[in-house]
Tab-separated table of C-alpha atoms and ligand atoms in Angstrom:
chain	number	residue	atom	x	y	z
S	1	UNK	CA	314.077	15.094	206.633
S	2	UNK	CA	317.109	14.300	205.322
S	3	UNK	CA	319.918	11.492	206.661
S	4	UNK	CA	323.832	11.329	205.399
S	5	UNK	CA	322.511	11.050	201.357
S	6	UNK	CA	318.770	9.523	201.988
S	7	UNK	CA	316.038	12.189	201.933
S	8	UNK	CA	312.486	10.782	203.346
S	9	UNK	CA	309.726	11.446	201.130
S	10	UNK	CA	306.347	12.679	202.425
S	11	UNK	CA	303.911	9.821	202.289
S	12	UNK	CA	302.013	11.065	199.368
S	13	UNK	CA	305.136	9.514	197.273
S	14	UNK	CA	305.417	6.494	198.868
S	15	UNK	CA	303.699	4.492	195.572
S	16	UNK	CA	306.044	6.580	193.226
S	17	UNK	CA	308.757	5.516	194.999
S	18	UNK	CA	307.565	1.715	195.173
S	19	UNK	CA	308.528	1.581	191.213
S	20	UNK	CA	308.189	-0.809	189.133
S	21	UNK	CA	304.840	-2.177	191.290
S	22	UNK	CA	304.247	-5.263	189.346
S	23	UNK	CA	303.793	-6.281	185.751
S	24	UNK	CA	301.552	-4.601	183.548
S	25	UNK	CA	298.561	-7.500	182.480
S	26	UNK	CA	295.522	-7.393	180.519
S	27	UNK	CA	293.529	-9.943	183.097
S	28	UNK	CA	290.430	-11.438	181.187
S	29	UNK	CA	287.396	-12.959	182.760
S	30	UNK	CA	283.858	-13.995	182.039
S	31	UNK	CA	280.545	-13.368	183.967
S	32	UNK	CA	278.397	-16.198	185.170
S	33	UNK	CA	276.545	-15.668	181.698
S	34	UNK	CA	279.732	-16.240	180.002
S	35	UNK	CA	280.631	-12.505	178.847
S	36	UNK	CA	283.771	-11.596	178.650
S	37	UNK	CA	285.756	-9.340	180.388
S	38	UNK	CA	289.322	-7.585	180.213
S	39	UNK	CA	290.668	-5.249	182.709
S	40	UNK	CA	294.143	-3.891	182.636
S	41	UNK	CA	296.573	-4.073	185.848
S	42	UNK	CA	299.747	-2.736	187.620
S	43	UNK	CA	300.060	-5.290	190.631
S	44	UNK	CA	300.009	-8.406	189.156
S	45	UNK	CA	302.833	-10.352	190.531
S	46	UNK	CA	304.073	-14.081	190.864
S	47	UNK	CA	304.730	-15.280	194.077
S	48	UNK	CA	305.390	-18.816	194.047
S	49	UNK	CA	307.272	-21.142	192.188
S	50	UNK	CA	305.413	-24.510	193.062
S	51	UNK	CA	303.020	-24.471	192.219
S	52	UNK	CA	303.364	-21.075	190.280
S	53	UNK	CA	300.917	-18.795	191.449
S	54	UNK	CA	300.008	-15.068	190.461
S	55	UNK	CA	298.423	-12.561	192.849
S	56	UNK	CA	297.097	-9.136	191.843
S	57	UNK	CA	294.517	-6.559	193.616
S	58	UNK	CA	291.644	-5.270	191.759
S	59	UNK	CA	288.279	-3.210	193.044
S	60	UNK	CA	285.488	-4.503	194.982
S	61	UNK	CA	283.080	-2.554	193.056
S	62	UNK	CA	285.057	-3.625	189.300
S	63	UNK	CA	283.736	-6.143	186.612
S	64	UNK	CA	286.801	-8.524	187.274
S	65	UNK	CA	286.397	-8.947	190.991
S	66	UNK	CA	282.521	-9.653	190.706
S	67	UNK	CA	283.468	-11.900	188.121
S	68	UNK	CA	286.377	-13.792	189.562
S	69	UNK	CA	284.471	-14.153	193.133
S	70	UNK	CA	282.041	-15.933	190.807
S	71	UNK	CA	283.497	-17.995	188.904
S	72	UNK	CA	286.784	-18.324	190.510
S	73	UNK	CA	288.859	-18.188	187.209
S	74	UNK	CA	291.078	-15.859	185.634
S	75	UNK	CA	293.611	-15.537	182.414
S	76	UNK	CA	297.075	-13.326	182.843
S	77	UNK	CA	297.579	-11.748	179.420
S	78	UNK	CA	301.496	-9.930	179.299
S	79	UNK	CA	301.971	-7.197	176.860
S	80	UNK	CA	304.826	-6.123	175.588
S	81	UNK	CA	306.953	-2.763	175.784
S	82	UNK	CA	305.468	-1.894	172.225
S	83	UNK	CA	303.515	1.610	171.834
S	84	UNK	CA	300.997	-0.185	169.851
S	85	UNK	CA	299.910	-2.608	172.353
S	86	UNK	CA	300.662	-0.582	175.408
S	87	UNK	CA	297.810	2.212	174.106
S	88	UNK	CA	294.911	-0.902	173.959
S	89	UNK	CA	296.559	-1.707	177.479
S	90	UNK	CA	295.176	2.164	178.400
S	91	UNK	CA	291.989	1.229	176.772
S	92	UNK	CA	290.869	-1.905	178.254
S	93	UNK	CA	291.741	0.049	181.782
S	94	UNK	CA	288.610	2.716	180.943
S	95	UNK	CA	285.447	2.313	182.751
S	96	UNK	CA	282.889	0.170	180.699
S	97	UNK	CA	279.912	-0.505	181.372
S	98	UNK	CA	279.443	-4.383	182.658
S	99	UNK	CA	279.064	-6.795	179.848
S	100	UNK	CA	281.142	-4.839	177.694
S	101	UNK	CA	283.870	-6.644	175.792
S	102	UNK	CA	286.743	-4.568	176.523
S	103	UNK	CA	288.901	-6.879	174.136
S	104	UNK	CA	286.331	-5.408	171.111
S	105	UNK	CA	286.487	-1.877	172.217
S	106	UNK	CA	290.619	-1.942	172.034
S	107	UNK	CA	290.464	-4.275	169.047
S	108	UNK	CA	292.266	-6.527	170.521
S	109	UNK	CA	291.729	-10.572	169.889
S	110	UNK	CA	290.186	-13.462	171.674
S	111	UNK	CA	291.899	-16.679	171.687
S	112	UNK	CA	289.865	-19.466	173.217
S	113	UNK	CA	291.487	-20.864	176.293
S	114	UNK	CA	292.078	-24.659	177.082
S	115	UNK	CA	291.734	-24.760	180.871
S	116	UNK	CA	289.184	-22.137	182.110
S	117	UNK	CA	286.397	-19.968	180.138
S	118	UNK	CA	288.004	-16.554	179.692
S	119	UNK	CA	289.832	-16.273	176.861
S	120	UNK	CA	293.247	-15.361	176.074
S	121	UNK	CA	294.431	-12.590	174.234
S	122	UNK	CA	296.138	-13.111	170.930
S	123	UNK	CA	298.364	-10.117	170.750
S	124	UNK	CA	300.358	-10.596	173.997
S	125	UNK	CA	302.939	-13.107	173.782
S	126	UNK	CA	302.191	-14.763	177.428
S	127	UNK	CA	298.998	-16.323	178.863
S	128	UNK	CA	298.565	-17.697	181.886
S	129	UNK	CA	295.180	-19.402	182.501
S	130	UNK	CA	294.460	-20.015	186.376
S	131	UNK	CA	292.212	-20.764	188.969
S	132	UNK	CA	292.077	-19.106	192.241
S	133	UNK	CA	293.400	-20.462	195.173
S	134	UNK	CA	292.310	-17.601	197.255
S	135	UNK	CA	290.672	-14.056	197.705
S	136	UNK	CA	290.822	-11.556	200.541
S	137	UNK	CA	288.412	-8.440	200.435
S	138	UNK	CA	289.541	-5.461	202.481
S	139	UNK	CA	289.182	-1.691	202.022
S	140	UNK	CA	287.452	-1.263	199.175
S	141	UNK	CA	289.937	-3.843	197.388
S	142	UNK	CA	290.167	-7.716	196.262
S	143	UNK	CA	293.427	-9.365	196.370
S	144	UNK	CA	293.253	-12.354	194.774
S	145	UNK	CA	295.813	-15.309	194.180
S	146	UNK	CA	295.340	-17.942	191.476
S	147	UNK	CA	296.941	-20.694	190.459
S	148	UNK	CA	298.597	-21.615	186.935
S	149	UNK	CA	296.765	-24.150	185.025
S	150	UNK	CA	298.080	-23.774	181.850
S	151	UNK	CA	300.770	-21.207	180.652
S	152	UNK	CA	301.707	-20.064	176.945
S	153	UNK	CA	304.206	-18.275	175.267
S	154	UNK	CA	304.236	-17.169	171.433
S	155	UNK	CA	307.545	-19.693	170.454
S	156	UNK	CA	310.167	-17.532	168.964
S	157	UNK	CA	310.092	-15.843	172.676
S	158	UNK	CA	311.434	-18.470	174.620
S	159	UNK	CA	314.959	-20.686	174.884
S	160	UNK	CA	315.037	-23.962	174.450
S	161	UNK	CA	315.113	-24.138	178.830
S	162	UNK	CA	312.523	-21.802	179.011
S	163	UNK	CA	313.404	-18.971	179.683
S	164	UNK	CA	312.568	-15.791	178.124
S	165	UNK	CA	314.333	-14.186	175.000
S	166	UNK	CA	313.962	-10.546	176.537
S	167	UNK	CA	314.227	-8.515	173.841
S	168	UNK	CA	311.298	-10.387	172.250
S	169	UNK	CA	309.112	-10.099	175.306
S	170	UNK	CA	310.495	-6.967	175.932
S	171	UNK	CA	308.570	-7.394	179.734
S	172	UNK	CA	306.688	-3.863	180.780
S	173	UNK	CA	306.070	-2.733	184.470
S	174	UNK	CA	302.995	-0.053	185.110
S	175	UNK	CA	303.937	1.393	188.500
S	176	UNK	CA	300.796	2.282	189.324
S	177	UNK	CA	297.983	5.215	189.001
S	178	UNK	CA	300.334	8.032	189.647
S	179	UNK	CA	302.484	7.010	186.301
S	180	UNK	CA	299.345	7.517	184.532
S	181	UNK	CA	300.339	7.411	181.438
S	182	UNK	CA	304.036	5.782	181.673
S	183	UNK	CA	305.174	2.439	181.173
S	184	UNK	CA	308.725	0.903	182.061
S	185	UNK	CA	310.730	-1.630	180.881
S	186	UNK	CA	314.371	-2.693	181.150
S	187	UNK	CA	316.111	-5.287	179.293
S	188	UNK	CA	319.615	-6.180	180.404
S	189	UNK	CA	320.495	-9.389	182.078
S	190	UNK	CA	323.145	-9.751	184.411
S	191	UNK	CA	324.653	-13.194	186.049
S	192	UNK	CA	326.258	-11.794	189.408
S	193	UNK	CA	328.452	-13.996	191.503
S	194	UNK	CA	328.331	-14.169	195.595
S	195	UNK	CA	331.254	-13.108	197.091
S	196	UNK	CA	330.837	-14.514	200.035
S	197	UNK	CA	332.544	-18.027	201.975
S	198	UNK	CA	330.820	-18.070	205.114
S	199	UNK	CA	328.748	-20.812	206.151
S	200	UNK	CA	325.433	-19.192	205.564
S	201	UNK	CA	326.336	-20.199	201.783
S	202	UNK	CA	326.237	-23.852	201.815
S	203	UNK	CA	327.025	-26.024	199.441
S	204	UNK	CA	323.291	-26.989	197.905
S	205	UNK	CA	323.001	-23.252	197.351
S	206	UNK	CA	325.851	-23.011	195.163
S	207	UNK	CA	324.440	-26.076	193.384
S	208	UNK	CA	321.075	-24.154	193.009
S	209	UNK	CA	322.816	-22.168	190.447
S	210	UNK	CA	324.780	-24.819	188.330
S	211	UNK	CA	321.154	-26.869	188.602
S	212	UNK	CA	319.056	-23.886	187.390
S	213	UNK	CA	321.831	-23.966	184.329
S	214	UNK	CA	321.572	-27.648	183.794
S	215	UNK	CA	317.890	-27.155	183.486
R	1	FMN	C1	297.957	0.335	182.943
R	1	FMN	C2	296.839	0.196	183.938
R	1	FMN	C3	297.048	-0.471	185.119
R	1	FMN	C4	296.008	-0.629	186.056
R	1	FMN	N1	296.239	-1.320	187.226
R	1	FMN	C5	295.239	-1.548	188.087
R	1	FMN	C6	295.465	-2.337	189.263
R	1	FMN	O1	296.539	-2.869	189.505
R	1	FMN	N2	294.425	-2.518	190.111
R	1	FMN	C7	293.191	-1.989	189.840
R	1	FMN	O2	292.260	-2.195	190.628
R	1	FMN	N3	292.956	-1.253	188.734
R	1	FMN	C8	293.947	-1.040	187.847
R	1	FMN	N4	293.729	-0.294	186.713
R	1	FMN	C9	292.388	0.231	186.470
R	1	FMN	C10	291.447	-0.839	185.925
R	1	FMN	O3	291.955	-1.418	184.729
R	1	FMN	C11	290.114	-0.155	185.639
R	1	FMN	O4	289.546	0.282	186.856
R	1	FMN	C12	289.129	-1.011	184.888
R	1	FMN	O5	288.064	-0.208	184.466
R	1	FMN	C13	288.567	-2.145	185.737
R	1	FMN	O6	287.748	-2.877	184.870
R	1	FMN	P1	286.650	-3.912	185.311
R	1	FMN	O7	285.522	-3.145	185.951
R	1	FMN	O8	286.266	-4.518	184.000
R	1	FMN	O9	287.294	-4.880	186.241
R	1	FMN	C14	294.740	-0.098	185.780
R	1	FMN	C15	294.529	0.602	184.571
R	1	FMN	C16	295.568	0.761	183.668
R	1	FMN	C17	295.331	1.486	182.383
């Protein structure tokens, strides 16, 4: 079907379409023995700002959801757009047995956490180590949302307002299964104005954007 320029894609592309999904993370976690865990993941999104909270969906039948349900914490480990990092991102994302240390088997390094159990991973440049506020099992999925209890950043990465230098973090989006084998990234900023007067634009939402630069 097709409509002035817009052509409707048959619902087998939907997810290709849906691009980039989330960003790609190396999520680490530890049994109730204390083994650790890393699994690699497309969804992983944040979705509030106070407090800052991640969500991503993982398996019912994986290592990470059985371990998360258990002991309810988590760590968010970024990579980068780098080849190097993004092929141990494809590793850690193969099916190991349980109680397999995925971060071994992509030789990839532990860094001990200061909040929860599972460690961090030294060679991404962003950590977050959370707790989860809350998990929903349907299908054969787990969505689960944690919250930040401690976040880190390798510190040449960062201005001195925190945000991110982007072409150090050089950020990386998986899009999903279908992409298989293809990362994205993009790294041009753009501040855009809002040409608009009306009085849906009031005056504390123009002073967002003057606080957000005083910040
Ligand atoms: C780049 C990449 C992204 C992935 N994203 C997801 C995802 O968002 N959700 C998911 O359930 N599995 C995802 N996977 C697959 C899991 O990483 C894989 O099933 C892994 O074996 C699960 O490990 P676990 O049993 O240790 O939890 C992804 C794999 C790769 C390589």
């Amino acid at each position: 079907m097709t409509h002035g320029n817009f052509v409707a894609q048959p619902e087998k592309y939907w997810d290709r379409l849906f691009a980039p999904g989330g960003h790609a993370a190396m999520i680490t976690s530890v049994d109730k023995d204390g083994r650790v865990n890393a699994a690699s993941y497309a969804t992983c999104v944040r979705i509030t700002h106070k407090p800052v909270q991640i969500c991503f969906t993982t398996s019912q039948k994986g290592d990470t959801g059985r371990n998360i349900l258990e002991t309810g914490q988590f760590v968010v480990n970024l990579p980068q757009f780098e080849r190097e990092i993004l092929e141990k991102v494809r590793v850690v994302g193969l099916p190991f047995a349980p109680g397999v240390n995925e971060l071994e088997k992509a030789g990839l390094t532990a860094l001990p956490s200061s909040k929860v159990k599972p460690p961090r991973i030294a060679e991404c440049l962003r950590h977050f180590e959370c707790d989860v506020e809350w998990t929903k099992q349907w299908h054969n999925r787990i969505m689960v949302v944690g919250n930040v209890l401690e976040a880190w950043v390798e510190e040449s990465c960062v201005d001195a307002k925190g945000y991110i230098v982007w072409d150090r973090i050089k950020p990386v989006a998986f899009c999903g299964a279908p992409y298989v084998n293809m990362f994205a990234a993009g790294y041009e900023t753009m501040r855009v104005g809002l040409p608009y007067e009306g009085p849906e634009v009031t005056d504390a939402m123009r002073s967002v954007e003057s606080m957000f630069e005083d910040m």
